[in-house]
PDB file of C-alpha atoms and ligand atoms in Angstrom:
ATOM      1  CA  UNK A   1     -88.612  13.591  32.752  1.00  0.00           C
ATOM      2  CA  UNK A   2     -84.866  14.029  33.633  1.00  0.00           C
ATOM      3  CA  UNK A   3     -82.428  11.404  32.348  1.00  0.00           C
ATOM      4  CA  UNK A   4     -82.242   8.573  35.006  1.00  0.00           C
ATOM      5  CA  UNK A   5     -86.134   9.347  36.824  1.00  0.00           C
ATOM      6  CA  UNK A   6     -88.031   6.589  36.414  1.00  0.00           C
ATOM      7  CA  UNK A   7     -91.095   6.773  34.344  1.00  0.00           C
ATOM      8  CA  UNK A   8     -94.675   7.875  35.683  1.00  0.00           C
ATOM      9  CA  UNK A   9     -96.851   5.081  36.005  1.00  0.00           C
ATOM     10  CA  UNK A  10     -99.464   5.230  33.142  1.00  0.00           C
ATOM     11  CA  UNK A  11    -103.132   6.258  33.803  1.00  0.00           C
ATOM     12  CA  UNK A  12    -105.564   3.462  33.586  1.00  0.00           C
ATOM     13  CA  UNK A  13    -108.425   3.743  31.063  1.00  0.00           C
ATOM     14  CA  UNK A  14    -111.451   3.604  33.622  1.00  0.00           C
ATOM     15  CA  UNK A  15    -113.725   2.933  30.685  1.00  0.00           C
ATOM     16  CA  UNK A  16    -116.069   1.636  33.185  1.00  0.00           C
ATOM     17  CA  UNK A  17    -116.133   4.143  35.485  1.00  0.00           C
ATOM     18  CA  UNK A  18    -116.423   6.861  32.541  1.00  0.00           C
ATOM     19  CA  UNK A  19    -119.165   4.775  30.990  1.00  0.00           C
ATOM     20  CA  UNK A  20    -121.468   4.378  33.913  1.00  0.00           C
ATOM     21  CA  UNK A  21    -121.190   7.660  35.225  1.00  0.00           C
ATOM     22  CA  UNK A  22    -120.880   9.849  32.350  1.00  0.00           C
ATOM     23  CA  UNK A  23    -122.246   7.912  29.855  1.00  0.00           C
ATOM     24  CA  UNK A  24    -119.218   8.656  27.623  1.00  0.00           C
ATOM     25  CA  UNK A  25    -115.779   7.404  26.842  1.00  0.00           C
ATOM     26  CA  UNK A  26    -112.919   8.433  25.517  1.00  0.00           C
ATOM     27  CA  UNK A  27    -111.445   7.436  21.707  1.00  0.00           C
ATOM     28  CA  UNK A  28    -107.639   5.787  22.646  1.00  0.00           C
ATOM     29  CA  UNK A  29    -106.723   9.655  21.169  1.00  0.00           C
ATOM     30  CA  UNK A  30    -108.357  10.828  23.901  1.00  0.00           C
ATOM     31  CA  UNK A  31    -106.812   8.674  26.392  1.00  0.00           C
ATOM     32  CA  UNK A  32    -103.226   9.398  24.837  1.00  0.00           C
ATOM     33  CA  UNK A  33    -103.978  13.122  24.832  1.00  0.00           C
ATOM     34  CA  UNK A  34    -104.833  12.154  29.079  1.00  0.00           C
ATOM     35  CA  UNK A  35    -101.369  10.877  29.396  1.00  0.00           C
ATOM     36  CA  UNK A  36     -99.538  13.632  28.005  1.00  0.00           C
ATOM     37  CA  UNK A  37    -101.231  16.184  29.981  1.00  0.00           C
ATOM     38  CA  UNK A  38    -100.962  14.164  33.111  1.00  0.00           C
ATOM     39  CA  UNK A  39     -96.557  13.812  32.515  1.00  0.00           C
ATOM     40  CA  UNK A  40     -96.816  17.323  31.321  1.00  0.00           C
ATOM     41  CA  UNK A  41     -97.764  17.691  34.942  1.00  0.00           C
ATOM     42  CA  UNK A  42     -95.489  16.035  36.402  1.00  0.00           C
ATOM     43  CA  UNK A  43     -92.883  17.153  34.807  1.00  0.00           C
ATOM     44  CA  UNK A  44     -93.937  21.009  35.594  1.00  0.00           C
ATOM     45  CA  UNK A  45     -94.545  20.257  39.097  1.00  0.00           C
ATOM     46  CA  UNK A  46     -90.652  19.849  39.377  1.00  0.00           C
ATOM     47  CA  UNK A  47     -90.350  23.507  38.346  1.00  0.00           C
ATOM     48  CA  UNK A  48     -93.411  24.890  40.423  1.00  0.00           C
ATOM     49  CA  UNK A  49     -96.326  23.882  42.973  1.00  0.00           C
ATOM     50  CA  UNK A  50     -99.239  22.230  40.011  1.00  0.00           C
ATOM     51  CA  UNK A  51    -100.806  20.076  42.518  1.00  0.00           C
ATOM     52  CA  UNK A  52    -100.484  17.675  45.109  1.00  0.00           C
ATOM     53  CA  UNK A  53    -102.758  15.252  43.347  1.00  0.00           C
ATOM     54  CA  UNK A  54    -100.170  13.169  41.772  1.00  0.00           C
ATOM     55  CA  UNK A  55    -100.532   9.492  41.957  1.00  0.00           C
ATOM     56  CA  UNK A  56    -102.305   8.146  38.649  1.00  0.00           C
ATOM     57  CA  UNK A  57    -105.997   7.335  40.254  1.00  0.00           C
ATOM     58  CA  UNK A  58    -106.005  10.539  42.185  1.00  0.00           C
ATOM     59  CA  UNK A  59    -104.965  12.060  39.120  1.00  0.00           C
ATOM     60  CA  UNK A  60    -107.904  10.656  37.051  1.00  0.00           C
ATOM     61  CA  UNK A  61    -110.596  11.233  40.018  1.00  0.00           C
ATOM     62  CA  UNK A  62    -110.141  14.700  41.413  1.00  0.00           C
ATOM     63  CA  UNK A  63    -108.237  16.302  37.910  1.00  0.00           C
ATOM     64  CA  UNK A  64    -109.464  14.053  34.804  1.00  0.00           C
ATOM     65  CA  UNK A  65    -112.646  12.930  35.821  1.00  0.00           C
ATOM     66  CA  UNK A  66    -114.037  15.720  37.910  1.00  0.00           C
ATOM     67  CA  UNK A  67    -113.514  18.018  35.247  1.00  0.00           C
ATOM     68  CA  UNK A  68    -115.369  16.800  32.824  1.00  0.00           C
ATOM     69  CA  UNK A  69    -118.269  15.351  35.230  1.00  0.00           C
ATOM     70  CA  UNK A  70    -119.075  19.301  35.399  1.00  0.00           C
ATOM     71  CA  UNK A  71    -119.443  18.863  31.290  1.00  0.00           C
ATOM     72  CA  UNK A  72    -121.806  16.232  31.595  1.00  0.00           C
ATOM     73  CA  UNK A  73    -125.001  17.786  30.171  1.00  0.00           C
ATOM     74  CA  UNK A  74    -122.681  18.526  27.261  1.00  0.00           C
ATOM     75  CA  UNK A  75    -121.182  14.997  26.741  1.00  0.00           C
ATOM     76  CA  UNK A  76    -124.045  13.174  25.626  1.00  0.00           C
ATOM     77  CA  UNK A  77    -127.268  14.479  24.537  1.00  0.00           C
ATOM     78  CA  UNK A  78    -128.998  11.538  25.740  1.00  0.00           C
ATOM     79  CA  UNK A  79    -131.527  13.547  28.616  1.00  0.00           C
ATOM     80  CA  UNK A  80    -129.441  16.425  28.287  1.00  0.00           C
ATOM     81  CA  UNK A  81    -131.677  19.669  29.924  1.00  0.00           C
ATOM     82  CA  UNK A  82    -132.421  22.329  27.115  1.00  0.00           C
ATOM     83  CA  UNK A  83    -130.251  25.078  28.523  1.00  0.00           C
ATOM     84  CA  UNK A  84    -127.248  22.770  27.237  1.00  0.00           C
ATOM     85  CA  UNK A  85    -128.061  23.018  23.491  1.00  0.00           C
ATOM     86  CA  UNK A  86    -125.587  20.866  21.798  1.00  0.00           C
ATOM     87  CA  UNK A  87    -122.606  23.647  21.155  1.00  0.00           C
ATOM     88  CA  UNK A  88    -120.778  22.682  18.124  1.00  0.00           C
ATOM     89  CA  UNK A  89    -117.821  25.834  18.381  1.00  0.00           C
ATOM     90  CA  UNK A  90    -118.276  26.977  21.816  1.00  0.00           C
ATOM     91  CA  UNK A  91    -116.361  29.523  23.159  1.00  0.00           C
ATOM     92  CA  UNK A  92    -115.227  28.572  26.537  1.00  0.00           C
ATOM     93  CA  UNK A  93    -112.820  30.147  29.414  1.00  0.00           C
ATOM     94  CA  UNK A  94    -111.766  28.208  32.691  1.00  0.00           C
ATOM     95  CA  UNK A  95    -111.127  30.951  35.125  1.00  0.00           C
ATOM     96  CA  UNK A  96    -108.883  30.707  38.044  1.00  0.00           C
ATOM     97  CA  UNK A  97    -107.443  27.341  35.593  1.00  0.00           C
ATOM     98  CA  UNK A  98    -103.932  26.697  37.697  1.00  0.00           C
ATOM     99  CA  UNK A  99    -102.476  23.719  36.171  1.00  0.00           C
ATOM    100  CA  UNK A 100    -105.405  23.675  33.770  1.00  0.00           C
ATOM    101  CA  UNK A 101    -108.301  22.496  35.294  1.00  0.00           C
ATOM    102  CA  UNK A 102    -110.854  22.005  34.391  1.00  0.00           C
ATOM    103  CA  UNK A 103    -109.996  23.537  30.665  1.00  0.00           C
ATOM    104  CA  UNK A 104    -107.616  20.979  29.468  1.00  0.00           C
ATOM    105  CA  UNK A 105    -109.511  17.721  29.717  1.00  0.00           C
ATOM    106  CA  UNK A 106    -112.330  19.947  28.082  1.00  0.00           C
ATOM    107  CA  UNK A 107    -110.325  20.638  25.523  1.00  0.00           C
ATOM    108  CA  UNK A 108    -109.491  17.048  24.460  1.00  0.00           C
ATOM    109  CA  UNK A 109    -113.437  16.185  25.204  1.00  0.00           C
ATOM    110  CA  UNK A 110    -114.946  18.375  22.738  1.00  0.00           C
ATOM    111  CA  UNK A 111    -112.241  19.058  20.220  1.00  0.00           C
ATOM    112  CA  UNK A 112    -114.573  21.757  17.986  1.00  0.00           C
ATOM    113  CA  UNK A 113    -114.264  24.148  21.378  1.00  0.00           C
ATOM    114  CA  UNK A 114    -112.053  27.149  21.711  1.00  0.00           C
ATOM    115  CA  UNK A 115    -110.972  26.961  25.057  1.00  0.00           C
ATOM    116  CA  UNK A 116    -109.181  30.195  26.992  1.00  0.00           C
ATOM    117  CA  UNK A 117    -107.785  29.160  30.501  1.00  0.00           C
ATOM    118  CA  UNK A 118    -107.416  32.041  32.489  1.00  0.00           C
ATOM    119  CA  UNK A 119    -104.796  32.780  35.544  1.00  0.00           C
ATOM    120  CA  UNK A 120    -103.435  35.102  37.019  1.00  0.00           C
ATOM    121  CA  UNK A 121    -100.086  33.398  37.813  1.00  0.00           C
ATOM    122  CA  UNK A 122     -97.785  34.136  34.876  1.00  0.00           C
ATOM    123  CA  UNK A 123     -95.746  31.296  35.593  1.00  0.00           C
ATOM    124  CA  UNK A 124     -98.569  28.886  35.743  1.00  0.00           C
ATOM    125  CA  UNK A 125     -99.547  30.376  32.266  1.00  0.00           C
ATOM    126  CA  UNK A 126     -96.482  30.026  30.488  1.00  0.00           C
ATOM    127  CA  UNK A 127     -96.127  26.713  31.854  1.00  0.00           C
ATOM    128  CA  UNK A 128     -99.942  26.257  29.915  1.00  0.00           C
ATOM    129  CA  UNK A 129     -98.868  27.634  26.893  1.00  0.00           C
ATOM    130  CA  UNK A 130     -95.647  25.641  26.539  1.00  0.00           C
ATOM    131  CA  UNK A 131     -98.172  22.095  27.617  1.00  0.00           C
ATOM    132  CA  UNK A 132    -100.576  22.759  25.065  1.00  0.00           C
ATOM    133  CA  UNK A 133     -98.234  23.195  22.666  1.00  0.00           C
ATOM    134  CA  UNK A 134     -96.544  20.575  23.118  1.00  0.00           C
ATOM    135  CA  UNK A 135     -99.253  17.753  23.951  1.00  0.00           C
ATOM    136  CA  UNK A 136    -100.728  18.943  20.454  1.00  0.00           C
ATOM    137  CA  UNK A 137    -103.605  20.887  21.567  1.00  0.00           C
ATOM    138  CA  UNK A 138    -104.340  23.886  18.969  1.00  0.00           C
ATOM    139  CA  UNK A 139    -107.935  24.532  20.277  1.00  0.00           C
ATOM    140  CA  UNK A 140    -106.433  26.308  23.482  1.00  0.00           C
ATOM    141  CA  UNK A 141    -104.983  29.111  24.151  1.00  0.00           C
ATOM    142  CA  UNK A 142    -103.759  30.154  28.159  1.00  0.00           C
ATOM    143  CA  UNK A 143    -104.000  34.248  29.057  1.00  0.00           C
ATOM    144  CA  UNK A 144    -102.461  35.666  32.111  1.00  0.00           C
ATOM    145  CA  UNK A 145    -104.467  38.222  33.849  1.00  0.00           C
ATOM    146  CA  UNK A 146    -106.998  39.159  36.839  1.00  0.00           C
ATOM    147  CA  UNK A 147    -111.194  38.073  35.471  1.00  0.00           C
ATOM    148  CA  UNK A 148    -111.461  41.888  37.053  1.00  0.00           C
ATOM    149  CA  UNK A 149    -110.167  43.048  34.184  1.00  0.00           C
ATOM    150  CA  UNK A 150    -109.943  41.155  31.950  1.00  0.00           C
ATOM    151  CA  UNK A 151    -114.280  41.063  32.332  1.00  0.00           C
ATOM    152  CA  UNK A 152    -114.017  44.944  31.095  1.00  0.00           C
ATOM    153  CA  UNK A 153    -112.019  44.669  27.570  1.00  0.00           C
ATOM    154  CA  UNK A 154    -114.710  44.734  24.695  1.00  0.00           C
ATOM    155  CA  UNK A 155    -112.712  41.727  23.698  1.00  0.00           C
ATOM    156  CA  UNK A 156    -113.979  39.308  26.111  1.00  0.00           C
ATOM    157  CA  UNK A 157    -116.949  40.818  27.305  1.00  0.00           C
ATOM    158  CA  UNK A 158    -119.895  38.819  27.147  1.00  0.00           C
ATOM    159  CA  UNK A 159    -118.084  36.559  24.753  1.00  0.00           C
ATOM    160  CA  UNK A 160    -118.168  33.283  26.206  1.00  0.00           C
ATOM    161  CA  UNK A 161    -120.592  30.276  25.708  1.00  0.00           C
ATOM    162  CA  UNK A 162    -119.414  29.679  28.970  1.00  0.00           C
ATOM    163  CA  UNK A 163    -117.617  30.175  31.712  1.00  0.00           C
ATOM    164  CA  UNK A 164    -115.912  27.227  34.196  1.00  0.00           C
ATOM    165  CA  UNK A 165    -114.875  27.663  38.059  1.00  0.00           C
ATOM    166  CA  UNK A 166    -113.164  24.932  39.999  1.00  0.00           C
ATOM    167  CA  UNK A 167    -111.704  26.241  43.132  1.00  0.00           C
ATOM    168  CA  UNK A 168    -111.679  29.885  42.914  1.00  0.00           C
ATOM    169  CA  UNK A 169    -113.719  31.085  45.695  1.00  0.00           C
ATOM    170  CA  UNK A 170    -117.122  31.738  47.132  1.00  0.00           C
ATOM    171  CA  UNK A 171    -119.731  31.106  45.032  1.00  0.00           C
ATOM    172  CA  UNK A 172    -120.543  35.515  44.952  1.00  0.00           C
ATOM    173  CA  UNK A 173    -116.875  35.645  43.676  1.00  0.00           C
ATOM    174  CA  UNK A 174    -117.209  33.289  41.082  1.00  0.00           C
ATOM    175  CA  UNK A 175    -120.140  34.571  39.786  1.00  0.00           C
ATOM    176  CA  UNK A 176    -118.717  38.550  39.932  1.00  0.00           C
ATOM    177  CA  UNK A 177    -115.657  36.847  37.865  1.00  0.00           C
ATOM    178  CA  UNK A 178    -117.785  34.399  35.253  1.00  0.00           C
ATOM    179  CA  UNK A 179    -121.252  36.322  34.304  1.00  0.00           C
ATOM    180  CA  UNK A 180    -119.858  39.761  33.329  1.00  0.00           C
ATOM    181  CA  UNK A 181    -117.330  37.210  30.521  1.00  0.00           C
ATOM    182  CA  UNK A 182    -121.078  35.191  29.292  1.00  0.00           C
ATOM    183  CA  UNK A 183    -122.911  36.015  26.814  1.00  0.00           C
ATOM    184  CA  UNK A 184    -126.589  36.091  26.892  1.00  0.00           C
ATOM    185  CA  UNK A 185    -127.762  32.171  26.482  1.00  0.00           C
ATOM    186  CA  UNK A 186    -124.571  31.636  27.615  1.00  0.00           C
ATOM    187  CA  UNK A 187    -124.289  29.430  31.243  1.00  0.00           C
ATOM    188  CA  UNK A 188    -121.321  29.703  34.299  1.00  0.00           C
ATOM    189  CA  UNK A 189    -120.494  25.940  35.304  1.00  0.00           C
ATOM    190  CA  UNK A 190    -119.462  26.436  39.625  1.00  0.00           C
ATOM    191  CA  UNK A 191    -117.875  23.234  40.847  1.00  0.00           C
ATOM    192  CA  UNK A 192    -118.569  22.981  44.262  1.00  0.00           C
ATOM    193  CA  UNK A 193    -118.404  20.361  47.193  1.00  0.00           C
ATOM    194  CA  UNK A 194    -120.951  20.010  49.624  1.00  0.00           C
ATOM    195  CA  UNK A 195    -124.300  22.125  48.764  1.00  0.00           C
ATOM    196  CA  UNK A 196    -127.381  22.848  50.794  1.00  0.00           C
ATOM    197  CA  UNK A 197    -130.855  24.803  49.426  1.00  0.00           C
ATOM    198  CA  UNK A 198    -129.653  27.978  51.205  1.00  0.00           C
ATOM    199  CA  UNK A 199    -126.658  27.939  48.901  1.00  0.00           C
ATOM    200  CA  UNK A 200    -129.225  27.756  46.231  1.00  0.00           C
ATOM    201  CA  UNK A 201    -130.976  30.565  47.765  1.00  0.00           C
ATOM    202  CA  UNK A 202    -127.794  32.919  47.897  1.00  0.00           C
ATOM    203  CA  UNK A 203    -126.833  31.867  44.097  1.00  0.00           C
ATOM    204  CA  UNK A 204    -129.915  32.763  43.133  1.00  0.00           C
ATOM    205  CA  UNK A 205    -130.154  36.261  44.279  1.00  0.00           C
ATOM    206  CA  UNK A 206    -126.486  37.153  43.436  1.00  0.00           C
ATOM    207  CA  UNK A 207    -126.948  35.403  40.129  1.00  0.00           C
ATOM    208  CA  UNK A 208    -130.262  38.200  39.527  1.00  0.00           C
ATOM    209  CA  UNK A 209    -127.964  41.031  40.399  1.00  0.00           C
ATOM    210  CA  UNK A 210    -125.402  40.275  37.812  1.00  0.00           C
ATOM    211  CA  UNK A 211    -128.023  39.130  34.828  1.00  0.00           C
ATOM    212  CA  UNK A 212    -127.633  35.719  35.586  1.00  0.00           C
ATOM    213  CA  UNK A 213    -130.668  32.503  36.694  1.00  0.00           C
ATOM    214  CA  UNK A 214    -129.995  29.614  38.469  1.00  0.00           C
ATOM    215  CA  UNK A 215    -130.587  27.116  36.341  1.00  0.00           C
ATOM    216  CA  UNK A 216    -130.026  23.782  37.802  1.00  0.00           C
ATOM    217  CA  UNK A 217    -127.562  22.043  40.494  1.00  0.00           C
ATOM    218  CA  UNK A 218    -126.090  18.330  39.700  1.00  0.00           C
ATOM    219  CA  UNK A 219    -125.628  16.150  42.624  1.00  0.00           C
ATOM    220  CA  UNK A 220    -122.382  13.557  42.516  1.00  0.00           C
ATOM    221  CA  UNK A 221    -120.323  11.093  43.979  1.00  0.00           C
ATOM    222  CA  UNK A 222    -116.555  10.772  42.714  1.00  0.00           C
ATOM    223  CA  UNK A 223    -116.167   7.116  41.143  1.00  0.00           C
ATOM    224  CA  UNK A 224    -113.151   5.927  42.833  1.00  0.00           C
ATOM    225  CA  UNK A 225    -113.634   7.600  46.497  1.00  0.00           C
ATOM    226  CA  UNK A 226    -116.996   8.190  46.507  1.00  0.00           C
ATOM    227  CA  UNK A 227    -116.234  12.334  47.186  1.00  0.00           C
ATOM    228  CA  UNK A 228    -119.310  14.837  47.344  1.00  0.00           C
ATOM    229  CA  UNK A 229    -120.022  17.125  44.300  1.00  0.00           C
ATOM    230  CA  UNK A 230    -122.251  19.542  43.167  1.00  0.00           C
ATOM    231  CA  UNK A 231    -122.001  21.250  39.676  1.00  0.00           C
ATOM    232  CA  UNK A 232    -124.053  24.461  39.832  1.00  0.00           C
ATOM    233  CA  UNK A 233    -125.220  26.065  36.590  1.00  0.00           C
ATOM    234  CA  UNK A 234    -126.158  29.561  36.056  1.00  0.00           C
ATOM    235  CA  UNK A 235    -127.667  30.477  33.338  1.00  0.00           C
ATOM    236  CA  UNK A 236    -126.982  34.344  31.600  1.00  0.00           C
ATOM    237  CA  UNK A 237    -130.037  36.270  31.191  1.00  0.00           C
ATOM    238  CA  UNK A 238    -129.916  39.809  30.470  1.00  0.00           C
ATOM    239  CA  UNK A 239    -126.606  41.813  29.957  1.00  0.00           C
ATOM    240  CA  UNK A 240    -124.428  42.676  32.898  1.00  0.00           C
ATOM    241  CA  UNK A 241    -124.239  46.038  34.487  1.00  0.00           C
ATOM    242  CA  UNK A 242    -121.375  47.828  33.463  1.00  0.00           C
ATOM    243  CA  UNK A 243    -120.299  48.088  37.478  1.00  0.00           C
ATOM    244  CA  UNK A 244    -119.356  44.350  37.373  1.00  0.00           C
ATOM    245  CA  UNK A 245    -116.760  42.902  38.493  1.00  0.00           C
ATOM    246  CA  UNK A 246    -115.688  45.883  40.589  1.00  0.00           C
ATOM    247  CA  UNK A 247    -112.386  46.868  40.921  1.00  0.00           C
ATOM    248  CA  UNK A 248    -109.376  43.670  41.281  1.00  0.00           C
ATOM    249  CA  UNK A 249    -109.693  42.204  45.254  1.00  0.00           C
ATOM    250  CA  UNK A 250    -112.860  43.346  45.719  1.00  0.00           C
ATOM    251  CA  UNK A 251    -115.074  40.788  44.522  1.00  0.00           C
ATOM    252  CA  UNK A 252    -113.053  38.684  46.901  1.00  0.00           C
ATOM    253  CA  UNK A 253    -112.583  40.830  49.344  1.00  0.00           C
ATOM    254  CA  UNK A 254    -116.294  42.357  49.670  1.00  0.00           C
ATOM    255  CA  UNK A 255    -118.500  38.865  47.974  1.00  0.00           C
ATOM    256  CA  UNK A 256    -121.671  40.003  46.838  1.00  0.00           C
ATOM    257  CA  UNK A 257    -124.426  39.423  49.428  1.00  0.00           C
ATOM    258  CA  UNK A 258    -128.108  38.442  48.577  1.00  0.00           C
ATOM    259  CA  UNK A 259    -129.422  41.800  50.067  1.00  0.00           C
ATOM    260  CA  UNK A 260    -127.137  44.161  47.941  1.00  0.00           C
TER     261      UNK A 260
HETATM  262  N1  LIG B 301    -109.106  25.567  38.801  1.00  0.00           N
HETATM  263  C1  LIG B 301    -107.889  24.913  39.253  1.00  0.00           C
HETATM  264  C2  LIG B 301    -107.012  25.770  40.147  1.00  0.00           C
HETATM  265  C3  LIG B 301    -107.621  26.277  41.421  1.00  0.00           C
HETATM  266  S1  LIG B 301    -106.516  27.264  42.401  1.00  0.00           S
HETATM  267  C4  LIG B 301    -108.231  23.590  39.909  1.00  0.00           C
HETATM  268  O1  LIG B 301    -109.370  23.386  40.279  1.00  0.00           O
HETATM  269  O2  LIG B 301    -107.345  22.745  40.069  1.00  0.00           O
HETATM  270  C5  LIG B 301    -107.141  28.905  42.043  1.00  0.00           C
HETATM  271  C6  LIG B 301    -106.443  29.570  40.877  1.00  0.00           C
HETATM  272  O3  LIG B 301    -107.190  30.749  40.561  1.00  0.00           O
HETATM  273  C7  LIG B 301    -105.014  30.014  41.187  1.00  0.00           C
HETATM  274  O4  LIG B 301    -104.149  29.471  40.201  1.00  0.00           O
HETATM  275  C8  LIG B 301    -105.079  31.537  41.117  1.00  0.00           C
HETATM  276  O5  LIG B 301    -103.901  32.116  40.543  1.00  0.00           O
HETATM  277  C9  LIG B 301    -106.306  31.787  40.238  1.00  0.00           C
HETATM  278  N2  LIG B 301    -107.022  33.035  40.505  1.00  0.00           N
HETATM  279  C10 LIG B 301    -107.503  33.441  41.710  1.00  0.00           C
HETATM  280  N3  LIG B 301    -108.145  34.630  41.584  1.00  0.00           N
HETATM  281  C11 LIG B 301    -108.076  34.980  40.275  1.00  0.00           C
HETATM  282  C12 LIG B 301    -108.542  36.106  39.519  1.00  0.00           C
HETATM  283  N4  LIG B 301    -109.194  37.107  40.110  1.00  0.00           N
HETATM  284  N5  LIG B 301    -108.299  36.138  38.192  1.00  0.00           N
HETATM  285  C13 LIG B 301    -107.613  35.120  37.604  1.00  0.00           C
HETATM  286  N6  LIG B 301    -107.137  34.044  38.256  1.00  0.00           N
HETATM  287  C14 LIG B 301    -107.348  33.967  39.582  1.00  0.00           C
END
């Protein structure tokens, strides 16, 4: 904050609201590590466009709590499926992560993850960098580049427990950008909005064509406005072919279709 700006209003625990519908809650670290990320926010959004999302309870609903609602089977083990083994040093990336999201309240949820967030905005990154560094987060680490290629360097090929979407296209896109980065047992977490069975459908048969199974969609409502969500897991199966993702624009460009 610049001298004379009047402090942002602090977050409010919500240990309720995290409780009933998560069935976890964050230690008052956890809350402290909130607030630092949401002024680090503020604070970069006077320097660049973060997001519009700004006042403390929209803040918490559509950044804090929506992020980690996707990490649910994760959070507890309490009727967790058995495609979300309990992952004690995950590797993790958030593709498409713009002002972190949702990697940086995963980060502070499971603090044994390695978490990569992913953008291809170079200023958005070095704004990452420069937040986790100085909120006191050493499990993440922010790269700047396309998925297209960065999918293709031995180095992060097929080396993620998993892979996280939020906002980054159609569901064909996301999956071109996340599966070829899984590994095998790995899962891609889509958050979504509205859903319907023919989305399921489509998933399903782009999922097969890049080595991936749906495995299971989560209905939700958002705690504060009661917002539609759908979390949509896809599970890796076999190795992806080496075609995948094609060249940068097109997986955007040209989505996958079910036929192809
Ligand atoms: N996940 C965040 C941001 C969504 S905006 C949230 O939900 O709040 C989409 C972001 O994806 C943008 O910051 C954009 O730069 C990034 N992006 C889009 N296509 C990409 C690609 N092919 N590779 C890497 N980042 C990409």
């Amino acid at each position: 904050m610049t001298v004379g700006e009047p402090a942002p209003s602090p977050l409010l625990d919500y240990e309720p609201q995290w409780q009933q519908t998560l069935q976890w809650q964050p230690t008052p670290e956890q809350q402290t590590l909130f607030q630092r990320v949401y002024e680090a926010i503020l604070q970069g959004n006077q320097q660049m466009n973060l997001t519009r999302l700004t006042d403390p309870d929209t803040f918490w609903e559509k950044h804090l709590w929506d992020s980690l609602s996707g990490l649910a089977p994760w959070l507890t083990s309490i009727g967790a499926p058995a495609w979300a083994t309990a992952r004690a040093t995950a590797r993790v990336i958030d593709i498409g992560t713009g002002a972190g999201f949702p990697g940086l309240p995963a980060a502070i949820a499971f603090e044994s993850w390695q978490i990569t967030l992913l953008d291809a905005t170079q200023k958005k990154v070095r704004f990452l960098t420069e937040s986790a560094e100085s909120i006191g987060l050493k499990n993440v680490r922010a790269i700047a580049d396309r998925a297209e290629f960065l999918a293709h360097q031995p180095s992060h090929r097929e080396q993620y427990d998993l892979a996280l979407l939020r906002a980054v296209g159609p569901v064909p896109t996301c999956l071109e950008y996340a599966l070829p980065l899984v590994k095998v047992g790995g899962v891609a977490v889509l958050y979504r909005g509205q859903w319907s069975d023919e989305d399921s459908r489509n998933t399903a048969a782009v999922a097969q064509q890049l080595g991936g199974k749906l495995l299971s969609v989560a209905s939700s409502q958002t705690p504060l406005t009661q917002g539609v969500r759908h979390c949509v897991y896809v599970g890796k199966h076999t190795l992806t072919n080496e075609d995948f993702p094609r060249l940068p624009g097109i997986p955007a460009k040209l989505p996958l279709t079910p036929q192809n």
